[in-house]
Amino acid sequence: MIASFERRTDPYMTIQLHDTLQGKKVPFEPLVEGEVTMYLCGPTVYNYAHIGNARPAVVFDLLARLLRRSYKLTFARNITDIDDKINAASVETGKPIDEITARFIKAYNEDMGALGVNPPDIEPRATKHVGEMISMIEVLIEKGFAYEAEGHVLFDVSSNESYGTLSKRDLREMIAGARVEVAPYKKVAHDFVLWKPSTPELPGWDSPWGRGRPGWHIECSAMAEKHLGTTIDIHAGGRDLVFPHHENEMAQSGCAHDGAPFARYWLHNGFLSMDQTKMSKSLGNVLLVHELIKTVPGEVIRLALLSAHYKQPLDWSGETLESARRMLDRLYGAVRGIDVSTDDIAAAEIPQDLIAALEDDLNSPKAMAAFFTLAKELNKAKELNKARDDKTNTGLAAQMYASGELMGLLGNDPEEWFAGHVEGDLSSEEIESLIEKRNAAKADGDFETADAIRDQLGSAGVTIQDGRDGTSWRRS
Ligand code: AMP
Ligand code: ZN
């Protein structure tokens, strides 16, 4: 219902971003006036993305939307399709690597699309950039920052004075305290692999150091250089990537480029936990986006992911989705019954305090508060002006949709939303079958499963009531 539209540029905008390297919030200024380059470390494609993996995709999609209002943005999000975990998945399943990566690249894009994540401008794949990686490694050897040993090429961390500055680590202390067994071909334990040999069964490429494959870190440095240049404006990713991945990327790129800064601003999102515990396969609490979107509308998941400031930890529970659902009900409730044209939306102003909140280091909870203030204003106006095409109402509704466009929300028709026809909603059969499962779990005394199913139904907008004649349900 909402066509995409061009936004005018706003010359007065000043964005503040928290830069990990400087350790503080600073005004954002791109290298080239009016243009921004941004690189986000993307997925390693050997399985489905979990809800934690979706957090960087969603929060930096919001940043991309904000930047596009005022700048010509070139946004690259890579695909890591050379990795030992992919090789292991191939051995485990007996499926060829290409088949595994093709399947999970497709699934990743579909799953993120369901969360309203716009495709990046460039989606470089490691397998298509091995030549660039080899060239960068050659430069690093030539300049004395890397060495070859037993078919490996290693980055010599001691040769790089600023190694450790991003993650605030002291290299000498790190080396002294290293407990890891040092591979015989390494000068020191923290020297990391740029290139390693491959056995005949493993994927490999010919190189000056024999048939082998690149290390993970060099993949991103080479792809960023190829598509975004020597110095990029924003480099983003999850907090866990600060060390070693980003520290190593920064070292490689800086050294290959004679000390030119690799990224002007480093942004890292906080971690998502599940019911106060780390998500991990062994705990069995990994929530896959691919599964979740079967029962919960993508917008609910997106808003849940934006409910905390991106730098803060986010603890995920049944309540996280339920409250996001209620918030969206309020937004859709406000615009319900008002006809707005795409022209009205294109011409509408987004409330200044909503934009100011996003410009302040992407403060999404504060932006949502401004969104609700607008919804409240519209609800009040609707009480006063009953005509369906009342100008005040349509004007405010157009502002709501324009704000929704920026946040990646309100993309559905309100009537469909409330009728439960929005993709991701459960069918009556699915609801009944979940209720049956819940009752069976209750009868077995498995209250944890029973509660989990009630939460799942709740987050899909279904309220259940246990009575003498069984369990009844309704869509809320
Ligand atoms: P990976 O595919 O493991 O390389 O992860 C893709 C992205 O998800 C990286 O930016 C990670 O930092 C991020 N990530 C992984 N787990 C979580 C989590 N639990 N919470 C937030 N971000 C995460
Ligand atoms: Zn990376």
Short mmCIF file of C-alpha atoms and ligand atoms in Angstrom, two decimals:
data_model
loop_
_atom_site.label_atom_id
_atom_site.label_comp_id
_atom_site.label_asym_id
_atom_site.label_seq_id
_atom_site.Cartn_x
_atom_site.Cartn_y
_atom_site.Cartn_z
CA MET A 1 0.00 0.00 0.00
CA ILE A 2 2.93 2.30 0.55
CA ALA A 3 5.04 2.90 -2.51
CA SER A 4 8.64 3.81 -1.89
CA PHE A 5 9.35 7.43 -2.51
CA GLU A 6 12.29 9.77 -2.73
CA ARG A 7 12.91 11.89 0.33
CA ARG A 8 14.30 15.34 0.02
CA THR A 9 17.69 15.91 1.56
CA ASP A 10 17.92 17.69 4.85
CA PRO A 11 21.03 19.86 4.98
CA TYR A 12 20.72 20.60 8.70
CA MET A 13 20.93 17.09 9.88
CA THR A 14 23.69 16.17 12.32
CA ILE A 15 24.00 12.58 13.31
CA GLN A 16 25.83 11.52 16.45
CA LEU A 17 27.24 8.00 16.54
CA HIS A 18 29.03 6.03 19.22
CA ASP A 19 32.41 5.09 17.78
CA THR A 20 34.01 2.03 19.42
CA LEU A 21 37.52 3.22 18.53
CA GLN A 22 37.13 6.61 20.21
CA GLY A 23 34.97 5.06 22.93
CA LYS A 24 32.41 7.85 22.82
CA LYS A 25 29.58 9.44 20.94
CA VAL A 26 30.85 11.81 18.25
CA PRO A 27 29.32 13.91 15.46
CA PHE A 28 29.22 12.00 12.21
CA GLU A 29 30.94 13.52 9.21
CA PRO A 30 31.57 11.46 6.09
CA LEU A 31 34.87 11.55 4.24
CA VAL A 32 33.24 12.87 1.07
CA GLU A 33 30.56 15.50 1.50
CA GLY A 34 27.09 14.17 0.79
CA GLU A 35 28.21 10.57 0.40
CA VAL A 36 28.49 7.74 2.90
CA THR A 37 30.03 4.28 2.64
CA MET A 38 28.99 1.61 5.14
CA TYR A 39 30.13 -2.01 5.54
CA LEU A 40 28.34 -4.53 7.73
CA CYS A 41 29.81 -7.96 8.41
CA GLY A 42 27.15 -10.30 7.11
CA PRO A 43 26.24 -13.92 7.75
CA THR A 44 28.38 -17.03 7.50
CA VAL A 45 26.05 -19.14 5.42
CA TYR A 46 26.00 -22.64 6.86
CA ASN A 47 22.69 -22.53 8.74
CA TYR A 48 19.64 -20.34 9.34
CA ALA A 49 20.05 -16.97 11.04
CA HIS A 50 18.90 -16.83 14.65
CA ILE A 51 17.20 -13.88 16.22
CA GLY A 52 20.57 -12.58 17.55
CA ASN A 53 22.02 -12.58 14.04
CA ALA A 54 18.99 -10.57 12.92
CA ARG A 55 19.77 -7.77 15.37
CA PRO A 56 22.67 -6.20 13.42
CA ALA A 57 20.76 -6.67 10.14
CA VAL A 58 17.73 -4.79 11.54
CA VAL A 59 19.46 -2.02 13.50
CA PHE A 60 21.88 -1.16 10.71
CA ASP A 61 19.04 -1.29 8.20
CA LEU A 62 17.44 1.43 10.31
CA LEU A 63 20.69 3.41 10.21
CA ALA A 64 20.84 2.96 6.42
CA ARG A 65 17.28 4.29 6.13
CA LEU A 66 18.19 7.31 8.25
CA LEU A 67 21.37 8.02 6.27
CA ARG A 68 19.58 7.75 2.95
CA ARG A 69 17.40 10.71 3.91
CA SER A 70 20.40 13.00 3.58
CA TYR A 71 23.24 11.20 1.90
CA LYS A 72 24.00 9.09 -1.10
CA LEU A 73 24.70 5.88 0.78
CA THR A 74 26.62 2.89 -0.55
CA PHE A 75 25.93 0.04 1.83
CA ALA A 76 27.73 -3.29 1.54
CA ARG A 77 26.81 -6.34 3.61
CA ASN A 78 28.98 -9.29 2.75
CA ILE A 79 28.32 -13.00 2.60
CA THR A 80 30.95 -15.19 4.21
CA ASP A 81 30.83 -18.26 2.00
CA ILE A 82 34.36 -19.50 2.69
CA ASP A 83 34.62 -20.73 6.26
CA ASP A 84 35.59 -23.87 8.13
CA LYS A 85 32.08 -24.10 9.62
CA ILE A 86 30.69 -24.34 6.08
CA ASN A 87 33.21 -27.06 5.23
CA ALA A 88 32.22 -28.94 8.38
CA ALA A 89 28.52 -28.65 7.49
CA SER A 90 29.29 -30.12 4.08
CA VAL A 91 31.10 -33.10 5.61
CA GLU A 92 28.30 -33.59 8.14
CA THR A 93 25.45 -33.49 5.64
CA GLY A 94 27.25 -34.95 2.63
CA LYS A 95 25.96 -32.00 0.58
CA PRO A 96 28.23 -29.96 -1.74
CA ILE A 97 29.38 -26.61 -0.33
CA ASP A 98 27.75 -24.60 -3.14
CA GLU A 99 24.40 -26.20 -2.42
CA ILE A 100 24.65 -25.35 1.28
CA THR A 101 25.71 -21.75 0.75
CA ALA A 102 23.14 -21.10 -2.03
CA ARG A 103 20.37 -22.45 0.20
CA PHE A 104 21.30 -20.35 3.22
CA ILE A 105 21.99 -17.15 1.27
CA LYS A 106 18.47 -17.39 -0.13
CA ALA A 107 16.99 -18.17 3.28
CA TYR A 108 18.91 -15.30 4.91
CA ASN A 109 17.65 -12.76 2.40
CA GLU A 110 14.09 -14.00 2.64
CA ASP A 111 14.14 -14.06 6.43
CA MET A 112 15.65 -10.58 6.72
CA GLY A 113 13.22 -9.35 4.05
CA ALA A 114 10.37 -10.56 6.27
CA LEU A 115 11.79 -8.32 9.01
CA GLY A 116 11.67 -5.31 6.70
CA VAL A 117 15.42 -5.27 6.08
CA ASN A 118 16.06 -3.66 2.71
CA PRO A 119 18.65 -5.38 0.54
CA PRO A 120 22.07 -3.69 0.77
CA ASP A 121 23.43 -1.93 -2.33
CA ILE A 122 26.21 -4.50 -2.63
CA GLU A 123 26.28 -8.04 -1.31
CA PRO A 124 29.84 -9.24 -2.01
CA ARG A 125 30.63 -12.92 -1.60
CA ALA A 126 34.02 -14.10 -0.40
CA THR A 127 34.27 -16.79 -3.10
CA LYS A 128 34.12 -14.07 -5.77
CA HIS A 129 36.97 -12.02 -4.26
CA VAL A 130 39.79 -14.49 -3.68
CA GLY A 131 41.96 -12.68 -6.26
CA GLU A 132 41.63 -9.41 -4.30
CA MET A 133 42.45 -11.22 -1.05
CA ILE A 134 45.61 -12.74 -2.56
CA SER A 135 46.69 -9.29 -3.84
CA MET A 136 46.21 -7.73 -0.42
CA ILE A 137 48.17 -10.51 1.25
CA GLU A 138 51.00 -9.97 -1.26
CA VAL A 139 51.06 -6.27 -0.39
CA LEU A 140 51.20 -7.10 3.32
CA ILE A 141 54.16 -9.48 2.81
CA GLU A 142 55.94 -6.94 0.62
CA LYS A 143 55.54 -4.20 3.22
CA GLY A 144 56.82 -6.45 6.01
CA PHE A 145 53.55 -6.97 7.90
CA ALA A 146 53.05 -10.63 7.04
CA TYR A 147 55.18 -13.72 6.63
CA GLU A 148 54.90 -17.10 5.00
CA ALA A 149 55.48 -20.27 6.98
CA GLU A 150 54.69 -23.87 6.06
CA GLY A 151 52.13 -23.00 3.39
CA HIS A 152 50.46 -20.47 5.69
CA VAL A 153 50.65 -16.72 5.54
CA LEU A 154 50.37 -14.99 8.89
CA PHE A 155 49.87 -11.40 9.89
CA ASP A 156 52.70 -10.32 12.15
CA VAL A 157 50.86 -8.50 14.95
CA SER A 158 54.08 -7.23 16.52
CA SER A 159 54.82 -5.27 13.32
CA ASN A 160 51.70 -3.15 13.81
CA GLU A 161 52.10 -0.58 16.57
CA SER A 162 48.44 0.21 16.86
CA TYR A 163 47.32 -3.42 17.17
CA GLY A 164 44.84 -3.65 20.03
CA THR A 165 43.56 -0.07 19.92
CA LEU A 166 40.06 -0.94 18.73
CA SER A 167 39.44 -3.57 21.40
CA LYS A 168 41.52 -1.67 24.00
CA ARG A 169 43.95 -4.54 24.50
CA ASP A 170 47.63 -4.33 25.19
CA LEU A 171 49.44 -6.62 22.79
CA ARG A 172 52.39 -7.25 25.11
CA GLU A 173 50.05 -8.31 27.91
CA MET A 174 48.10 -10.44 25.50
CA ILE A 175 51.19 -12.26 24.33
CA ALA A 176 52.49 -12.71 27.88
CA GLY A 177 49.16 -14.10 29.07
CA ALA A 178 48.49 -16.29 26.04
CA ARG A 179 47.42 -19.75 27.06
CA VAL A 180 46.67 -20.98 23.57
CA GLU A 181 49.03 -23.54 22.20
CA VAL A 182 51.19 -21.76 19.65
CA ALA A 183 51.21 -23.38 16.23
CA PRO A 184 54.87 -24.09 15.37
CA TYR A 185 54.75 -21.88 12.28
CA LYS A 186 53.64 -18.76 14.23
CA LYS A 187 56.10 -16.22 15.59
CA VAL A 188 53.68 -15.33 18.40
CA ALA A 189 50.31 -16.78 19.40
CA HIS A 190 48.32 -13.76 18.24
CA ASP A 191 49.64 -13.75 14.69
CA PHE A 192 46.58 -14.61 12.68
CA VAL A 193 46.05 -16.50 9.47
CA LEU A 194 45.73 -14.64 6.18
CA TRP A 195 46.07 -17.78 4.09
CA LYS A 196 46.14 -21.46 4.93
CA PRO A 197 46.68 -24.63 2.92
CA SER A 198 43.74 -26.76 1.82
CA THR A 199 43.66 -30.53 1.55
CA PRO A 200 42.34 -31.93 -1.77
CA GLU A 201 38.79 -32.47 -0.36
CA LEU A 202 38.54 -28.89 0.89
CA PRO A 203 37.79 -25.82 -1.23
CA GLY A 204 41.01 -24.22 -2.39
CA TRP A 205 42.45 -21.67 -4.79
CA ASP A 206 45.87 -21.48 -6.38
CA SER A 207 48.09 -18.86 -4.82
CA PRO A 208 51.80 -17.94 -4.61
CA TRP A 209 51.82 -20.03 -1.37
CA GLY A 210 50.26 -23.12 -2.89
CA ARG A 211 46.65 -24.27 -3.08
CA GLY A 212 44.77 -22.93 -0.11
CA ARG A 213 42.05 -20.66 1.22
CA PRO A 214 41.88 -17.26 2.90
CA GLY A 215 41.37 -16.58 6.60
CA TRP A 216 38.07 -14.97 7.61
CA HIS A 217 39.43 -11.51 8.48
CA ILE A 218 41.14 -10.84 5.15
CA GLU A 219 37.86 -11.60 3.37
CA CYS A 220 36.20 -8.48 4.77
CA SER A 221 39.25 -6.22 4.33
CA ALA A 222 39.54 -7.17 0.66
CA MET A 223 35.81 -6.88 -0.09
CA ALA A 224 35.53 -3.52 1.67
CA GLU A 225 38.50 -2.15 -0.27
CA LYS A 226 37.18 -3.41 -3.60
CA HIS A 227 33.68 -1.98 -3.23
CA LEU A 228 34.02 0.97 -0.86
CA GLY A 229 37.63 2.12 -1.18
CA THR A 230 40.60 2.47 1.14
CA THR A 231 38.79 4.35 3.92
CA ILE A 232 35.16 3.61 4.63
CA ASP A 233 32.90 5.81 6.71
CA ILE A 234 31.06 3.29 8.87
CA HIS A 235 32.02 -0.26 9.73
CA ALA A 236 29.38 -2.14 11.69
CA GLY A 237 28.73 -5.51 13.29
CA GLY A 238 27.89 -7.29 16.50
CA ARG A 239 29.89 -6.63 19.66
CA ASP A 240 31.51 -10.05 19.55
CA LEU A 241 33.27 -9.01 16.34
CA VAL A 242 35.33 -6.22 17.97
CA PHE A 243 37.99 -8.77 18.82
CA PRO A 244 39.51 -10.45 16.99
CA HIS A 245 37.64 -9.91 13.72
CA HIS A 246 37.51 -6.12 13.51
CA GLU A 247 40.82 -5.59 15.27
CA ASN A 248 42.39 -7.82 12.62
CA GLU A 249 40.53 -6.19 9.72
CA MET A 250 41.70 -2.79 10.95
CA ALA A 251 45.31 -3.99 11.24
CA GLN A 252 45.39 -5.57 7.78
CA SER A 253 43.72 -2.71 5.96
CA GLY A 254 45.65 0.01 7.78
CA CYS A 255 48.97 -1.71 7.07
CA ALA A 256 48.11 -2.45 3.44
CA HIS A 257 47.14 1.21 2.95
CA ASP A 258 50.17 2.84 4.59
CA GLY A 259 48.30 3.80 7.72
CA ALA A 260 45.21 5.32 6.08
CA PRO A 261 42.30 4.75 8.49
CA PHE A 262 40.20 1.74 7.55
CA ALA A 263 36.94 2.98 9.04
CA ARG A 264 36.10 6.44 10.33
CA TYR A 265 33.38 5.14 12.70
CA TRP A 266 33.09 1.68 14.21
CA LEU A 267 29.59 0.72 15.37
CA HIS A 268 28.74 -2.38 17.38
CA ASN A 269 25.39 -3.70 18.50
CA GLY A 270 24.90 -5.28 21.92
CA PHE A 271 24.11 -8.94 22.37
CA LEU A 272 20.72 -10.55 22.48
CA SER A 273 20.10 -13.14 25.17
CA MET A 274 17.16 -15.49 25.73
CA ASP A 275 15.50 -15.38 29.13
CA GLN A 276 18.76 -14.09 30.63
CA THR A 277 20.86 -16.88 29.08
CA LYS A 278 23.17 -16.95 26.12
CA MET A 279 21.60 -18.46 23.04
CA SER A 280 23.41 -21.66 22.26
CA LYS A 281 22.70 -24.88 20.45
CA SER A 282 23.72 -26.99 23.43
CA LEU A 283 21.15 -25.22 25.63
CA GLY A 284 18.52 -25.75 22.94
CA ASN A 285 17.38 -22.11 23.12
CA VAL A 286 18.32 -20.95 19.63
CA LEU A 287 15.40 -19.12 18.11
CA LEU A 288 15.58 -19.15 14.32
CA VAL A 289 14.04 -16.27 12.38
CA HIS A 290 13.02 -18.80 9.73
CA GLU A 291 10.79 -20.55 12.29
CA LEU A 292 9.57 -17.49 14.13
CA ILE A 293 8.24 -15.75 11.01
CA LYS A 294 5.92 -18.69 10.43
CA THR A 295 3.84 -17.64 13.43
CA VAL A 296 4.69 -14.01 14.16
CA PRO A 297 4.40 -11.09 11.70
CA GLY A 298 7.83 -9.83 10.66
CA GLU A 299 7.01 -6.29 11.82
CA VAL A 300 6.42 -7.55 15.36
CA ILE A 301 9.87 -9.14 15.38
CA ARG A 302 11.46 -6.02 13.87
CA LEU A 303 9.91 -3.75 16.46
CA ALA A 304 10.91 -6.16 19.24
CA LEU A 305 14.51 -5.93 17.99
CA LEU A 306 14.30 -2.14 17.94
CA SER A 307 12.72 -1.96 21.40
CA ALA A 308 16.12 -1.52 23.07
CA HIS A 309 18.88 0.88 22.08
CA TYR A 310 21.17 -1.00 19.67
CA LYS A 311 24.21 -0.76 21.95
CA GLN A 312 22.40 -2.18 24.97
CA PRO A 313 21.96 -5.88 25.64
CA LEU A 314 18.49 -7.10 24.72
CA ASP A 315 16.92 -9.91 26.68
CA TRP A 316 14.35 -11.78 24.62
CA SER A 317 11.34 -13.42 26.22
CA GLY A 318 7.72 -14.17 25.39
CA GLU A 319 6.88 -10.69 26.67
CA THR A 320 9.25 -8.99 24.18
CA LEU A 321 7.10 -10.09 21.26
CA GLU A 322 3.80 -9.55 23.02
CA SER A 323 4.61 -5.99 23.87
CA ALA A 324 5.82 -5.30 20.30
CA ARG A 325 2.55 -6.72 19.05
CA ARG A 326 0.56 -4.44 21.35
CA MET A 327 2.58 -1.42 20.21
CA LEU A 328 1.89 -2.19 16.57
CA ASP A 329 -1.81 -2.63 17.37
CA ARG A 330 -1.74 0.91 18.73
CA LEU A 331 -0.06 2.29 15.62
CA TYR A 332 -2.35 0.43 13.22
CA GLY A 333 -5.36 1.37 15.37
CA ALA A 334 -4.55 5.04 14.93
CA VAL A 335 -4.34 4.96 11.11
CA ARG A 336 -7.27 2.56 10.76
CA GLY A 337 -10.20 3.94 8.79
CA ILE A 338 -8.28 6.84 7.22
CA ASP A 339 -7.53 6.88 3.51
CA VAL A 340 -4.14 8.31 2.67
CA SER A 341 -2.62 8.64 -0.78
CA THR A 342 1.02 7.90 -1.56
CA ASP A 343 1.38 11.56 -2.59
CA ASP A 344 0.20 12.65 0.87
CA ILE A 345 2.75 10.36 2.46
CA ALA A 346 5.56 11.59 0.21
CA ALA A 347 4.76 15.17 1.16
CA ALA A 348 4.34 14.50 4.89
CA GLU A 349 6.81 15.67 7.51
CA ILE A 350 8.18 13.13 9.93
CA PRO A 351 8.01 14.55 13.50
CA GLN A 352 11.23 16.35 14.31
CA ASP A 353 11.63 14.61 17.67
CA LEU A 354 11.43 11.19 16.02
CA ILE A 355 14.23 12.13 13.65
CA ALA A 356 16.22 13.81 16.42
CA ALA A 357 16.03 10.57 18.46
CA LEU A 358 17.40 8.53 15.57
CA GLU A 359 20.08 11.09 14.86
CA ASP A 360 21.16 10.73 18.47
CA ASP A 361 23.07 7.46 18.00
CA LEU A 362 20.02 5.68 16.64
CA ASN A 363 17.92 5.90 19.77
CA SER A 364 15.09 3.69 18.56
CA PRO A 365 13.14 3.46 21.87
CA LYS A 366 13.01 7.26 22.00
CA ALA A 367 11.99 7.39 18.34
CA MET A 368 9.16 4.97 19.10
CA ALA A 369 8.00 7.20 21.96
CA ALA A 370 7.75 10.07 19.46
CA PHE A 371 5.85 7.77 17.10
CA PHE A 372 3.31 7.03 19.85
CA THR A 373 2.88 10.71 20.62
CA LEU A 374 1.91 11.18 16.99
CA ALA A 375 -0.48 8.21 17.18
CA LYS A 376 -2.10 9.75 20.26
CA GLU A 377 -2.51 13.05 18.48
CA LEU A 378 -4.18 11.27 15.58
CA ASN A 379 -6.52 9.36 17.90
CA LYS A 380 -7.59 12.65 19.52
CA ALA A 381 -8.13 14.24 16.12
CA LYS A 382 -10.23 11.27 15.01
CA GLU A 383 -12.55 11.80 17.98
CA LEU A 384 -13.06 15.43 17.02
CA ASN A 385 -13.25 15.03 13.25
CA LYS A 386 -15.44 12.17 12.23
CA ALA A 387 -15.30 12.59 8.44
CA ARG A 388 -13.25 9.81 6.84
CA ASP A 389 -11.43 12.28 4.58
CA ASP A 390 -10.95 15.01 7.21
CA LYS A 391 -7.79 16.97 6.30
CA THR A 392 -6.30 17.03 9.83
CA ASN A 393 -6.76 13.29 10.15
CA THR A 394 -5.34 12.46 6.73
CA GLY A 395 -2.40 14.80 7.35
CA LEU A 396 -1.55 13.13 10.65
CA ALA A 397 -2.05 9.64 9.18
CA ALA A 398 0.28 10.57 6.32
CA GLN A 399 2.87 11.56 8.93
CA MET A 400 2.36 8.20 10.61
CA TYR A 401 3.01 6.33 7.37
CA ALA A 402 6.04 8.49 6.54
CA SER A 403 7.42 7.75 10.02
CA GLY A 404 6.63 4.06 9.47
CA GLU A 405 8.56 4.14 6.21
CA LEU A 406 11.61 5.44 8.05
CA MET A 407 11.32 2.90 10.87
CA GLY A 408 10.44 0.02 8.54
CA LEU A 409 7.00 -0.35 10.15
CA LEU A 410 3.31 0.13 9.21
CA GLY A 411 3.83 -1.56 5.84
CA ASN A 412 0.56 -3.51 6.04
CA ASP A 413 -3.01 -2.53 5.48
CA PRO A 414 -4.58 -1.82 8.91
CA GLU A 415 -7.73 -3.81 8.13
CA GLU A 416 -5.64 -6.82 7.14
CA TRP A 417 -3.56 -6.37 10.27
CA PHE A 418 -6.58 -6.53 12.53
CA ALA A 419 -8.29 -9.26 10.52
CA GLY A 420 -5.20 -11.37 11.21
CA HIS A 421 -4.39 -11.74 7.50
CA VAL A 422 -0.91 -10.38 7.83
CA GLU A 423 1.72 -12.88 6.83
CA GLY A 424 3.07 -14.77 9.77
CA ASP A 425 -0.28 -15.03 11.50
CA LEU A 426 -1.48 -18.45 12.53
CA SER A 427 -4.37 -20.13 10.74
CA SER A 428 -7.24 -21.51 12.84
CA GLU A 429 -5.95 -25.06 12.24
CA GLU A 430 -2.48 -24.10 13.46
CA ILE A 431 -3.95 -22.48 16.57
CA GLU A 432 -6.06 -25.54 17.37
CA SER A 433 -3.10 -27.83 16.86
CA LEU A 434 -0.91 -25.72 19.16
CA ILE A 435 -3.65 -25.75 21.81
CA GLU A 436 -3.83 -29.54 21.54
CA LYS A 437 -0.06 -29.77 21.99
CA ARG A 438 -0.27 -27.46 24.99
CA ASN A 439 -3.00 -29.52 26.62
CA ALA A 440 -1.00 -32.70 26.03
CA ALA A 441 2.07 -31.06 27.61
CA LYS A 442 -0.03 -29.96 30.60
CA ALA A 443 -1.39 -33.47 31.03
CA ASP A 444 2.21 -34.75 31.07
CA GLY A 445 3.15 -32.20 33.71
CA ASP A 446 5.45 -30.43 31.22
CA PHE A 447 4.43 -26.91 32.22
CA GLU A 448 7.47 -25.33 30.62
CA THR A 449 6.37 -26.45 27.16
CA ALA A 450 2.76 -25.55 27.95
CA ASP A 451 3.80 -22.02 28.95
CA ALA A 452 6.05 -21.68 25.91
CA ILE A 453 3.11 -22.54 23.62
CA ARG A 454 0.87 -20.03 25.43
CA ASP A 455 3.56 -17.38 24.92
CA GLN A 456 3.89 -18.30 21.26
CA LEU A 457 0.14 -17.96 20.77
CA GLY A 458 0.16 -14.70 22.70
CA SER A 459 2.88 -13.22 20.53
CA ALA A 460 0.92 -14.24 17.45
CA GLY A 461 -2.01 -12.22 18.83
CA VAL A 462 -4.05 -15.17 20.09
CA THR A 463 -5.46 -15.16 23.62
CA ILE A 464 -6.50 -18.47 25.14
CA GLN A 465 -8.84 -19.18 28.02
CA ASP A 466 -8.94 -22.45 29.90
CA GLY A 467 -12.46 -23.41 30.97
CA ARG A 468 -14.44 -26.41 32.12
CA ASP A 469 -15.27 -27.34 28.55
CA GLY A 470 -11.73 -27.10 27.30
CA THR A 471 -9.70 -24.24 25.93
CA SER A 472 -11.24 -21.43 23.91
CA TRP A 473 -9.29 -18.87 21.91
CA ARG A 474 -9.72 -15.53 20.23
CA ARG A 475 -7.57 -13.18 18.22
CA SER A 476 -6.79 -10.11 20.26
P1 AMP B 1 27.78 -14.83 12.31
O1 AMP B 1 26.96 -15.39 11.18
O2 AMP B 1 27.94 -15.75 13.47
O3 AMP B 1 29.10 -14.28 11.83
O4 AMP B 1 26.99 -13.59 12.92
C1 AMP B 1 26.39 -12.59 12.11
C2 AMP B 1 26.20 -11.34 12.93
O5 AMP B 1 25.34 -11.59 14.05
C3 AMP B 1 27.48 -10.76 13.52
O6 AMP B 1 27.44 -9.35 13.32
C4 AMP B 1 27.40 -11.12 14.98
O7 AMP B 1 28.09 -10.19 15.77
C5 AMP B 1 25.92 -11.03 15.23
N1 AMP B 1 25.44 -11.83 16.39
C6 AMP B 1 25.62 -13.14 16.61
N2 AMP B 1 25.00 -13.53 17.75
C7 AMP B 1 24.38 -12.44 18.26
C8 AMP B 1 23.56 -12.19 19.43
N3 AMP B 1 23.21 -13.16 20.28
N4 AMP B 1 23.12 -10.92 19.63
C9 AMP B 1 23.43 -9.93 18.77
N5 AMP B 1 24.19 -10.08 17.66
C10 AMP B 1 24.67 -11.33 17.39
ZN ZN B 2 33.86 -8.79 8.66
#
